[in-house]
Amino acid sequence: STSIADPSPAAMPVTVTSIAVGDGSQQLPIVQLAHPSGATCEVTPYGAHVYSWKMPDGQEQLYLTSKWPGCFNPAKGIRGGIPVCWPQFSETGPMATHGFLRRSQAWQITDSGDKEDGTPFVTFRITDSEESRAAVGWADMTFAVTVTVMVEADKLRHVMGVENTSGKEMVFTGALHTYFAVGDVLQTRVSGLSGQTYLDKLQDFKPVVDSEPSISFNGEKMDRSYMKTGPVAIEEPSGRKVVIDKEGWGDIVVWNIGEKDEGSMADMGKGEWQRYVC
């Protein structure tokens, strides 16, 4: 591996390696972040995509398809981890689903290392290009997007910034589309959204007030966008609890493909609809 941090004999907080993907003929660079506590995170510059985050005890916090890395297709993105969706979330506009950044190989590493408290980090940056200008409505848009990932002993920090350099109004949607790993989604609850209004994609984005004390899953597809939310928690019977907090965007999406529609995703292993919550 090649260090992109301080090359001193001390343990390196940030290293770069690569893995064979697809049919094995392609190499995908991987940035590895290692916190002194033992927590780790792995990110690829392809899409600035986080695909692994482990606690000090080695427990993986993110779902990643069991078909990885053989299923890798640069035109499709990575199933699992944290895709960066921009400048369009889902199918809310004329572009391909989730925009063009999550499939881009034009991301560059602009900074990396460890902060004074020992927190390792890496920053990626991407600007407008022929790829972005080919997107519907973006021919004359110029921009710079940065993504910084930091791993601490008990948390992952993911910061996204957008700079509009085009001198005109820029309208976009986006998301850090996190696939949280769970033991069984049927035994998992999401709390913190009771009383909030959501748009139900399965009912043509009909606004609905969530009257339940927490969200549970029954094997059916769920696709909800909640507006103006606070912290949200994913809770499992084991006692594991993951708290999601955010600044900037007030929305949060709750999604699971469900058993019936799992087959529509060729890059998802059989039965893996039960292994994640987005």
PDB file of C-alpha atoms in Angstrom:
ATOM      1  CA  SER A   1       0.000   0.000   0.000  1.00  0.00           C
ATOM      2  CA  THR A   2       1.019   3.614  -0.437  1.00  0.00           C
ATOM      3  CA  SER A   3       0.709   6.124   2.371  1.00  0.00           C
ATOM      4  CA  ILE A   4      -0.854   9.476   1.609  1.00  0.00           C
ATOM      5  CA  ALA A   5      -0.394  10.641   5.178  1.00  0.00           C
ATOM      6  CA  ASP A   6       2.659  11.199   7.374  1.00  0.00           C
ATOM      7  CA  PRO A   7       5.166   8.501   6.355  1.00  0.00           C
ATOM      8  CA  SER A   8       6.672   8.340   9.865  1.00  0.00           C
ATOM      9  CA  PRO A   9       7.056   4.924  11.581  1.00  0.00           C
ATOM     10  CA  ALA A  10       3.875   5.546  13.604  1.00  0.00           C
ATOM     11  CA  ALA A  11       0.678   3.750  12.552  1.00  0.00           C
ATOM     12  CA  MET A  12      -0.620   5.366   9.399  1.00  0.00           C
ATOM     13  CA  PRO A  13      -4.161   6.765   9.732  1.00  0.00           C
ATOM     14  CA  VAL A  14      -4.726   6.898   5.963  1.00  0.00           C
ATOM     15  CA  THR A  15      -3.464   4.450   3.357  1.00  0.00           C
ATOM     16  CA  VAL A  16      -4.342   3.705  -0.251  1.00  0.00           C
ATOM     17  CA  THR A  17      -4.630   0.199  -1.670  1.00  0.00           C
ATOM     18  CA  SER A  18      -6.657  -1.329  -4.502  1.00  0.00           C
ATOM     19  CA  ILE A  19      -8.909  -4.309  -5.086  1.00  0.00           C
ATOM     20  CA  ALA A  20      -9.788  -6.314  -8.189  1.00  0.00           C
ATOM     21  CA  VAL A  21     -13.407  -5.761  -9.246  1.00  0.00           C
ATOM     22  CA  GLY A  22     -15.758  -6.991 -11.947  1.00  0.00           C
ATOM     23  CA  ASP A  23     -14.182  -9.880 -13.830  1.00  0.00           C
ATOM     24  CA  GLY A  24     -10.906  -9.226 -12.020  1.00  0.00           C
ATOM     25  CA  SER A  25      -9.310  -7.236 -14.820  1.00  0.00           C
ATOM     26  CA  GLN A  26     -10.087  -3.847 -13.238  1.00  0.00           C
ATOM     27  CA  GLN A  27      -8.446  -2.347 -10.154  1.00  0.00           C
ATOM     28  CA  LEU A  28     -10.423   0.003  -7.928  1.00  0.00           C
ATOM     29  CA  PRO A  29      -8.434   2.288  -5.573  1.00  0.00           C
ATOM     30  CA  ILE A  30      -9.457   2.108  -1.927  1.00  0.00           C
ATOM     31  CA  VAL A  31      -8.695   4.684   0.787  1.00  0.00           C
ATOM     32  CA  GLN A  32      -8.494   3.109   4.242  1.00  0.00           C
ATOM     33  CA  LEU A  33      -9.006   5.212   7.382  1.00  0.00           C
ATOM     34  CA  ALA A  34      -7.861   3.741  10.698  1.00  0.00           C
ATOM     35  CA  HIS A  35      -8.696   5.360  14.055  1.00  0.00           C
ATOM     36  CA  PRO A  36      -6.428   4.665  17.075  1.00  0.00           C
ATOM     37  CA  SER A  37      -9.410   2.963  18.759  1.00  0.00           C
ATOM     38  CA  GLY A  38      -9.482   0.295  16.063  1.00  0.00           C
ATOM     39  CA  ALA A  39     -12.471   1.734  14.166  1.00  0.00           C
ATOM     40  CA  THR A  40     -11.988   1.721  10.393  1.00  0.00           C
ATOM     41  CA  CYS A  41     -13.574   3.044   7.227  1.00  0.00           C
ATOM     42  CA  GLU A  42     -12.952   2.269   3.567  1.00  0.00           C
ATOM     43  CA  VAL A  43     -13.794   4.664   0.736  1.00  0.00           C
ATOM     44  CA  THR A  44     -13.226   4.464  -2.996  1.00  0.00           C
ATOM     45  CA  PRO A  45     -12.671   7.565  -5.128  1.00  0.00           C
ATOM     46  CA  TYR A  46     -15.148   6.009  -7.554  1.00  0.00           C
ATOM     47  CA  GLY A  47     -18.210   8.048  -6.604  1.00  0.00           C
ATOM     48  CA  ALA A  48     -16.485   9.110  -3.335  1.00  0.00           C
ATOM     49  CA  HIS A  49     -18.277   6.024  -2.059  1.00  0.00           C
ATOM     50  CA  VAL A  50     -17.898   4.747   1.519  1.00  0.00           C
ATOM     51  CA  TYR A  51     -18.444   1.000   1.426  1.00  0.00           C
ATOM     52  CA  SER A  52     -17.232  -0.165   4.852  1.00  0.00           C
ATOM     53  CA  TRP A  53     -17.347   1.268   8.376  1.00  0.00           C
ATOM     54  CA  LYS A  54     -16.366  -0.929  11.297  1.00  0.00           C
ATOM     55  CA  MET A  55     -16.427  -0.300  15.031  1.00  0.00           C
ATOM     56  CA  PRO A  56     -13.349  -1.066  17.170  1.00  0.00           C
ATOM     57  CA  ASP A  57     -14.701  -4.581  17.779  1.00  0.00           C
ATOM     58  CA  GLY A  58     -14.781  -5.201  14.031  1.00  0.00           C
ATOM     59  CA  GLN A  59     -18.575  -5.064  13.667  1.00  0.00           C
ATOM     60  CA  GLU A  60     -19.548  -3.818  10.214  1.00  0.00           C
ATOM     61  CA  GLN A  61     -22.082  -0.986  10.283  1.00  0.00           C
ATOM     62  CA  LEU A  62     -22.899  -0.795   6.569  1.00  0.00           C
ATOM     63  CA  TYR A  63     -24.603  -3.259   4.266  1.00  0.00           C
ATOM     64  CA  LEU A  64     -22.727  -4.170   1.083  1.00  0.00           C
ATOM     65  CA  THR A  65     -24.077  -6.664  -1.418  1.00  0.00           C
ATOM     66  CA  SER A  66     -22.627 -10.157  -1.151  1.00  0.00           C
ATOM     67  CA  LYS A  67     -22.050  -9.977  -4.916  1.00  0.00           C
ATOM     68  CA  TRP A  68     -19.310  -7.394  -4.380  1.00  0.00           C
ATOM     69  CA  PRO A  69     -16.768  -6.973  -5.914  1.00  0.00           C
ATOM     70  CA  GLY A  70     -17.610  -9.285  -8.813  1.00  0.00           C
ATOM     71  CA  CYS A  71     -20.793  -7.361  -9.627  1.00  0.00           C
ATOM     72  CA  PHE A  72     -18.969  -4.050 -10.094  1.00  0.00           C
ATOM     73  CA  ASN A  73     -20.196  -2.142 -13.128  1.00  0.00           C
ATOM     74  CA  PRO A  74     -18.932   1.448 -13.459  1.00  0.00           C
ATOM     75  CA  ALA A  75     -22.174   2.422 -15.197  1.00  0.00           C
ATOM     76  CA  LYS A  76     -24.339   1.192 -12.327  1.00  0.00           C
ATOM     77  CA  GLY A  77     -22.720   2.300  -9.063  1.00  0.00           C
ATOM     78  CA  ILE A  78     -22.168   0.214  -5.917  1.00  0.00           C
ATOM     79  CA  ARG A  79     -25.059  -1.524  -4.139  1.00  0.00           C
ATOM     80  CA  GLY A  80     -24.634  -0.680  -0.476  1.00  0.00           C
ATOM     81  CA  GLY A  81     -22.399   1.539   1.618  1.00  0.00           C
ATOM     82  CA  ILE A  82     -23.026   5.267   1.167  1.00  0.00           C
ATOM     83  CA  PRO A  83     -23.701   6.378  -2.408  1.00  0.00           C
ATOM     84  CA  VAL A  84     -23.426  10.148  -2.983  1.00  0.00           C
ATOM     85  CA  CYS A  85     -26.603  11.099  -4.862  1.00  0.00           C
ATOM     86  CA  TRP A  86     -26.333  14.457  -6.670  1.00  0.00           C
ATOM     87  CA  PRO A  87     -27.572  16.638  -8.352  1.00  0.00           C
ATOM     88  CA  GLN A  88     -30.723  14.552  -8.368  1.00  0.00           C
ATOM     89  CA  PHE A  89     -32.097  12.243  -5.720  1.00  0.00           C
ATOM     90  CA  SER A  90     -34.020   9.197  -6.902  1.00  0.00           C
ATOM     91  CA  GLU A  91     -36.259   9.914  -9.907  1.00  0.00           C
ATOM     92  CA  THR A  92     -37.228  13.451  -8.889  1.00  0.00           C
ATOM     93  CA  GLY A  93     -35.985  14.988 -12.157  1.00  0.00           C
ATOM     94  CA  PRO A  94     -35.053  14.226 -15.768  1.00  0.00           C
ATOM     95  CA  MET A  95     -31.647  12.635 -15.093  1.00  0.00           C
ATOM     96  CA  ALA A  96     -30.777   9.006 -14.504  1.00  0.00           C
ATOM     97  CA  THR A  97     -31.675   7.845 -10.984  1.00  0.00           C
ATOM     98  CA  HIS A  98     -29.594   9.589  -8.274  1.00  0.00           C
ATOM     99  CA  GLY A  99     -27.686  11.843 -10.685  1.00  0.00           C
ATOM    100  CA  PHE A 100     -24.176  11.432 -12.048  1.00  0.00           C
ATOM    101  CA  LEU A 101     -21.766  11.826  -9.118  1.00  0.00           C
ATOM    102  CA  ARG A 102     -22.203   8.357  -7.613  1.00  0.00           C
ATOM    103  CA  ARG A 103     -20.908   6.752 -10.814  1.00  0.00           C
ATOM    104  CA  SER A 104     -18.150   9.233 -11.602  1.00  0.00           C
ATOM    105  CA  GLN A 105     -14.478   8.304 -11.719  1.00  0.00           C
ATOM    106  CA  ALA A 106     -13.444  11.989 -11.831  1.00  0.00           C
ATOM    107  CA  TRP A 107     -13.279  12.465  -8.040  1.00  0.00           C
ATOM    108  CA  GLN A 108      -9.841  13.563  -6.797  1.00  0.00           C
ATOM    109  CA  ILE A 109      -8.307  13.235  -3.344  1.00  0.00           C
ATOM    110  CA  THR A 110      -7.447  16.787  -2.250  1.00  0.00           C
ATOM    111  CA  ASP A 111      -6.569  16.285   1.423  1.00  0.00           C
ATOM    112  CA  SER A 112      -6.035  13.497   3.941  1.00  0.00           C
ATOM    113  CA  GLY A 113      -4.342  12.735   7.223  1.00  0.00           C
ATOM    114  CA  ASP A 114      -5.308  12.868  10.864  1.00  0.00           C
ATOM    115  CA  LYS A 115      -6.627  15.736  12.944  1.00  0.00           C
ATOM    116  CA  GLU A 116      -5.115  16.854  16.265  1.00  0.00           C
ATOM    117  CA  ASP A 117      -7.355  14.446  18.182  1.00  0.00           C
ATOM    118  CA  GLY A 118      -6.225  11.499  16.066  1.00  0.00           C
ATOM    119  CA  THR A 119      -9.293  11.408  13.801  1.00  0.00           C
ATOM    120  CA  PRO A 120      -8.289  10.235  10.302  1.00  0.00           C
ATOM    121  CA  PHE A 121      -9.971  11.900   7.340  1.00  0.00           C
ATOM    122  CA  VAL A 122      -9.967  12.093   3.570  1.00  0.00           C
ATOM    123  CA  THR A 123     -11.454  14.780   1.317  1.00  0.00           C
ATOM    124  CA  PHE A 124     -12.584  14.234  -2.273  1.00  0.00           C
ATOM    125  CA  ARG A 125     -13.426  16.943  -4.796  1.00  0.00           C
ATOM    126  CA  ILE A 126     -15.087  16.955  -8.196  1.00  0.00           C
ATOM    127  CA  THR A 127     -15.886  19.792 -10.612  1.00  0.00           C
ATOM    128  CA  ASP A 128     -17.991  20.175 -13.727  1.00  0.00           C
ATOM    129  CA  SER A 129     -16.823  18.244 -16.760  1.00  0.00           C
ATOM    130  CA  GLU A 130     -18.013  16.903 -20.089  1.00  0.00           C
ATOM    131  CA  GLU A 131     -19.752  14.195 -18.100  1.00  0.00           C
ATOM    132  CA  SER A 132     -21.799  16.657 -16.038  1.00  0.00           C
ATOM    133  CA  ARG A 133     -22.489  19.004 -18.955  1.00  0.00           C
ATOM    134  CA  ALA A 134     -24.039  16.090 -20.853  1.00  0.00           C
ATOM    135  CA  ALA A 135     -26.728  15.755 -18.166  1.00  0.00           C
ATOM    136  CA  VAL A 136     -30.157  17.202 -18.931  1.00  0.00           C
ATOM    137  CA  GLY A 137     -30.253  20.888 -17.966  1.00  0.00           C
ATOM    138  CA  TRP A 138     -26.604  21.072 -16.881  1.00  0.00           C
ATOM    139  CA  ALA A 139     -24.853  22.106 -20.109  1.00  0.00           C
ATOM    140  CA  ASP A 140     -23.833  25.524 -18.717  1.00  0.00           C
ATOM    141  CA  MET A 141     -23.618  24.716 -15.000  1.00  0.00           C
ATOM    142  CA  THR A 142     -20.263  24.920 -13.252  1.00  0.00           C
ATOM    143  CA  PHE A 143     -19.676  23.697  -9.714  1.00  0.00           C
ATOM    144  CA  ALA A 144     -17.365  22.094  -7.195  1.00  0.00           C
ATOM    145  CA  VAL A 145     -18.542  19.370  -4.820  1.00  0.00           C
ATOM    146  CA  THR A 146     -16.463  18.147  -1.877  1.00  0.00           C
ATOM    147  CA  VAL A 147     -16.976  15.132   0.341  1.00  0.00           C
ATOM    148  CA  THR A 148     -15.008  14.655   3.564  1.00  0.00           C
ATOM    149  CA  VAL A 149     -15.150  11.390   5.498  1.00  0.00           C
ATOM    150  CA  MET A 150     -13.905  11.112   9.096  1.00  0.00           C
ATOM    151  CA  VAL A 151     -13.971   8.034  11.335  1.00  0.00           C
ATOM    152  CA  GLU A 152     -13.964   8.280  15.132  1.00  0.00           C
ATOM    153  CA  ALA A 153     -14.108   5.590  17.804  1.00  0.00           C
ATOM    154  CA  ASP A 154     -17.906   5.438  17.815  1.00  0.00           C
ATOM    155  CA  LYS A 155     -19.064   7.506  14.853  1.00  0.00           C
ATOM    156  CA  LEU A 156     -18.632   8.262  11.182  1.00  0.00           C
ATOM    157  CA  ARG A 157     -18.775  11.871  10.025  1.00  0.00           C
ATOM    158  CA  HIS A 158     -19.688  12.503   6.406  1.00  0.00           C
ATOM    159  CA  VAL A 159     -19.638  16.091   5.168  1.00  0.00           C
ATOM    160  CA  MET A 160     -20.770  17.155   1.715  1.00  0.00           C
ATOM    161  CA  GLY A 161     -20.398  20.671   0.331  1.00  0.00           C
ATOM    162  CA  VAL A 162     -21.613  22.209  -2.929  1.00  0.00           C
ATOM    163  CA  GLU A 163     -20.178  25.392  -4.471  1.00  0.00           C
ATOM    164  CA  ASN A 164     -22.098  26.981  -7.331  1.00  0.00           C
ATOM    165  CA  THR A 165     -19.556  28.706  -9.596  1.00  0.00           C
ATOM    166  CA  SER A 166     -21.883  29.199 -12.575  1.00  0.00           C
ATOM    167  CA  GLY A 167     -23.132  32.678 -11.626  1.00  0.00           C
ATOM    168  CA  LYS A 168     -26.747  31.608 -11.919  1.00  0.00           C
ATOM    169  CA  GLU A 169     -29.315  29.809  -9.829  1.00  0.00           C
ATOM    170  CA  MET A 170     -28.593  26.114  -9.367  1.00  0.00           C
ATOM    171  CA  VAL A 171     -31.453  23.827  -8.382  1.00  0.00           C
ATOM    172  CA  PHE A 172     -30.569  20.341  -7.164  1.00  0.00           C
ATOM    173  CA  THR A 173     -31.543  17.541  -4.834  1.00  0.00           C
ATOM    174  CA  GLY A 174     -29.253  14.997  -3.253  1.00  0.00           C
ATOM    175  CA  ALA A 175     -28.620  12.500  -0.484  1.00  0.00           C
ATOM    176  CA  LEU A 176     -26.010  10.474   1.338  1.00  0.00           C
ATOM    177  CA  HIS A 177     -27.925   7.268   0.641  1.00  0.00           C
ATOM    178  CA  THR A 178     -26.662   5.172   3.570  1.00  0.00           C
ATOM    179  CA  TYR A 179     -27.351   1.422   3.707  1.00  0.00           C
ATOM    180  CA  PHE A 180     -27.189   0.577   7.419  1.00  0.00           C
ATOM    181  CA  ALA A 181     -26.549  -3.089   8.142  1.00  0.00           C
ATOM    182  CA  VAL A 182     -29.076  -4.889  10.375  1.00  0.00           C
ATOM    183  CA  GLY A 183     -29.410  -8.493  11.480  1.00  0.00           C
ATOM    184  CA  ASP A 184     -33.044  -8.746  10.368  1.00  0.00           C
ATOM    185  CA  VAL A 185     -35.086  -5.797   9.126  1.00  0.00           C
ATOM    186  CA  LEU A 186     -38.248  -7.547  10.321  1.00  0.00           C
ATOM    187  CA  GLN A 187     -36.950  -7.180  13.888  1.00  0.00           C
ATOM    188  CA  THR A 188     -35.666  -3.636  13.406  1.00  0.00           C
ATOM    189  CA  ARG A 189     -37.336  -0.352  14.348  1.00  0.00           C
ATOM    190  CA  VAL A 190     -36.649   3.236  13.356  1.00  0.00           C
ATOM    191  CA  SER A 191     -37.527   5.833  15.983  1.00  0.00           C
ATOM    192  CA  GLY A 192     -37.602   9.621  16.053  1.00  0.00           C
ATOM    193  CA  LEU A 193     -40.110  10.200  13.264  1.00  0.00           C
ATOM    194  CA  SER A 194     -43.435   9.854  15.048  1.00  0.00           C
ATOM    195  CA  GLY A 195     -45.735  12.776  14.270  1.00  0.00           C
ATOM    196  CA  GLN A 196     -43.665  13.796  11.242  1.00  0.00           C
ATOM    197  CA  THR A 197     -45.066  14.213   7.727  1.00  0.00           C
ATOM    198  CA  TYR A 198     -43.633  12.054   4.965  1.00  0.00           C
ATOM    199  CA  LEU A 199     -44.149  11.773   1.220  1.00  0.00           C
ATOM    200  CA  ASP A 200     -45.001   8.199   0.285  1.00  0.00           C
ATOM    201  CA  LYS A 201     -43.469   7.331  -3.092  1.00  0.00           C
ATOM    202  CA  LEU A 202     -45.648   4.213  -3.240  1.00  0.00           C
ATOM    203  CA  GLN A 203     -48.729   6.467  -3.170  1.00  0.00           C
ATOM    204  CA  ASP A 204     -47.539   8.980  -5.787  1.00  0.00           C
ATOM    205  CA  PHE A 205     -45.805  11.061  -3.091  1.00  0.00           C
ATOM    206  CA  LYS A 206     -48.993  11.519  -1.076  1.00  0.00           C
ATOM    207  CA  PRO A 207     -48.257  13.410   2.194  1.00  0.00           C
ATOM    208  CA  VAL A 208     -48.922  11.239   5.250  1.00  0.00           C
ATOM    209  CA  VAL A 209     -48.542  11.986   8.961  1.00  0.00           C
ATOM    210  CA  ASP A 210     -46.699   9.165  10.729  1.00  0.00           C
ATOM    211  CA  SER A 211     -48.841   8.274  13.732  1.00  0.00           C
ATOM    212  CA  GLU A 212     -46.854   5.220  14.865  1.00  0.00           C
ATOM    213  CA  PRO A 213     -44.429   5.449  17.820  1.00  0.00           C
ATOM    214  CA  SER A 214     -41.722   3.882  15.615  1.00  0.00           C
ATOM    215  CA  ILE A 215     -41.357   2.456  12.126  1.00  0.00           C
ATOM    216  CA  SER A 216     -41.384  -1.323  11.713  1.00  0.00           C
ATOM    217  CA  PHE A 217     -40.964  -3.413   8.573  1.00  0.00           C
ATOM    218  CA  ASN A 218     -43.174  -6.275   7.431  1.00  0.00           C
ATOM    219  CA  GLY A 219     -41.462  -7.436   4.242  1.00  0.00           C
ATOM    220  CA  GLU A 220     -43.305  -5.024   1.971  1.00  0.00           C
ATOM    221  CA  LYS A 221     -41.495  -2.287   0.071  1.00  0.00           C
ATOM    222  CA  MET A 222     -41.149   1.027   1.940  1.00  0.00           C
ATOM    223  CA  ASP A 223     -40.092   4.328   0.367  1.00  0.00           C
ATOM    224  CA  ARG A 224     -40.760   7.433   2.459  1.00  0.00           C
ATOM    225  CA  SER A 225     -39.272  10.936   2.482  1.00  0.00           C
ATOM    226  CA  TYR A 226     -39.685  12.713   5.836  1.00  0.00           C
ATOM    227  CA  MET A 227     -39.372  16.489   5.982  1.00  0.00           C
ATOM    228  CA  LYS A 228     -37.713  18.668   8.648  1.00  0.00           C
ATOM    229  CA  THR A 229     -36.588  15.889  10.963  1.00  0.00           C
ATOM    230  CA  GLY A 230     -34.287  15.703  13.957  1.00  0.00           C
ATOM    231  CA  PRO A 231     -32.061  12.793  15.077  1.00  0.00           C
ATOM    232  CA  VAL A 232     -33.285   9.332  14.079  1.00  0.00           C
ATOM    233  CA  ALA A 233     -32.313   5.967  15.603  1.00  0.00           C
ATOM    234  CA  ILE A 234     -32.170   2.456  14.173  1.00  0.00           C
ATOM    235  CA  GLU A 235     -32.775  -0.059  16.969  1.00  0.00           C
ATOM    236  CA  GLU A 236     -32.390  -3.837  17.036  1.00  0.00           C
ATOM    237  CA  PRO A 237     -33.442  -6.466  19.637  1.00  0.00           C
ATOM    238  CA  SER A 238     -29.764  -7.092  20.443  1.00  0.00           C
ATOM    239  CA  GLY A 239     -29.590  -3.608  21.955  1.00  0.00           C
ATOM    240  CA  ARG A 240     -27.594  -2.188  19.067  1.00  0.00           C
ATOM    241  CA  LYS A 241     -28.629   1.382  18.354  1.00  0.00           C
ATOM    242  CA  VAL A 242     -27.374   3.610  15.553  1.00  0.00           C
ATOM    243  CA  VAL A 243     -28.213   7.310  15.811  1.00  0.00           C
ATOM    244  CA  ILE A 244     -28.300   9.392  12.625  1.00  0.00           C
ATOM    245  CA  ASP A 245     -27.936  13.151  13.042  1.00  0.00           C
ATOM    246  CA  LYS A 246     -27.465  15.785  10.381  1.00  0.00           C
ATOM    247  CA  GLU A 247     -27.107  19.463   9.566  1.00  0.00           C
ATOM    248  CA  GLY A 248     -28.050  21.379   6.424  1.00  0.00           C
ATOM    249  CA  TRP A 249     -30.721  19.248   4.822  1.00  0.00           C
ATOM    250  CA  GLY A 250     -33.713  18.586   7.064  1.00  0.00           C
ATOM    251  CA  ASP A 251     -35.069  15.605   5.131  1.00  0.00           C
ATOM    252  CA  ILE A 252     -34.514  11.927   5.773  1.00  0.00           C
ATOM    253  CA  VAL A 253     -35.532   8.936   3.659  1.00  0.00           C
ATOM    254  CA  VAL A 254     -36.577   5.521   4.965  1.00  0.00           C
ATOM    255  CA  TRP A 255     -36.346   2.806   2.315  1.00  0.00           C
ATOM    256  CA  ASN A 256     -36.240  -0.957   1.994  1.00  0.00           C
ATOM    257  CA  ILE A 257     -36.887  -2.817  -1.262  1.00  0.00           C
ATOM    258  CA  GLY A 258     -38.944  -5.570   0.399  1.00  0.00           C
ATOM    259  CA  GLU A 259     -39.088  -9.263  -0.388  1.00  0.00           C
ATOM    260  CA  LYS A 260     -41.332  -9.090  -3.447  1.00  0.00           C
ATOM    261  CA  ASP A 261     -39.259  -6.506  -5.336  1.00  0.00           C
ATOM    262  CA  GLU A 262     -35.807  -7.760  -4.341  1.00  0.00           C
ATOM    263  CA  GLY A 263     -35.466  -9.574  -7.665  1.00  0.00           C
ATOM    264  CA  SER A 264     -35.565  -6.251  -9.514  1.00  0.00           C
ATOM    265  CA  MET A 265     -32.041  -5.588  -8.216  1.00  0.00           C
ATOM    266  CA  ALA A 266     -29.658  -7.918  -9.999  1.00  0.00           C
ATOM    267  CA  ASP A 267     -26.735  -6.729  -7.865  1.00  0.00           C
ATOM    268  CA  MET A 268     -28.378  -7.688  -4.545  1.00  0.00           C
ATOM    269  CA  GLY A 269     -27.955 -11.180  -3.110  1.00  0.00           C
ATOM    270  CA  LYS A 270     -31.022 -13.336  -2.493  1.00  0.00           C
ATOM    271  CA  GLY A 271     -32.636 -12.584   0.860  1.00  0.00           C
ATOM    272  CA  GLU A 272     -30.485  -9.521   1.465  1.00  0.00           C
ATOM    273  CA  TRP A 273     -33.504  -7.211   1.595  1.00  0.00           C
ATOM    274  CA  GLN A 274     -33.615  -8.283   5.236  1.00  0.00           C
ATOM    275  CA  ARG A 275     -30.043  -7.153   5.916  1.00  0.00           C
ATOM    276  CA  TYR A 276     -30.298  -3.377   5.607  1.00  0.00           C
ATOM    277  CA  VAL A 277     -32.249  -0.201   6.276  1.00  0.00           C
ATOM    278  CA  CYS A 278     -31.732   2.948   4.230  1.00  0.00           C
TER     279      CYS A 278
END
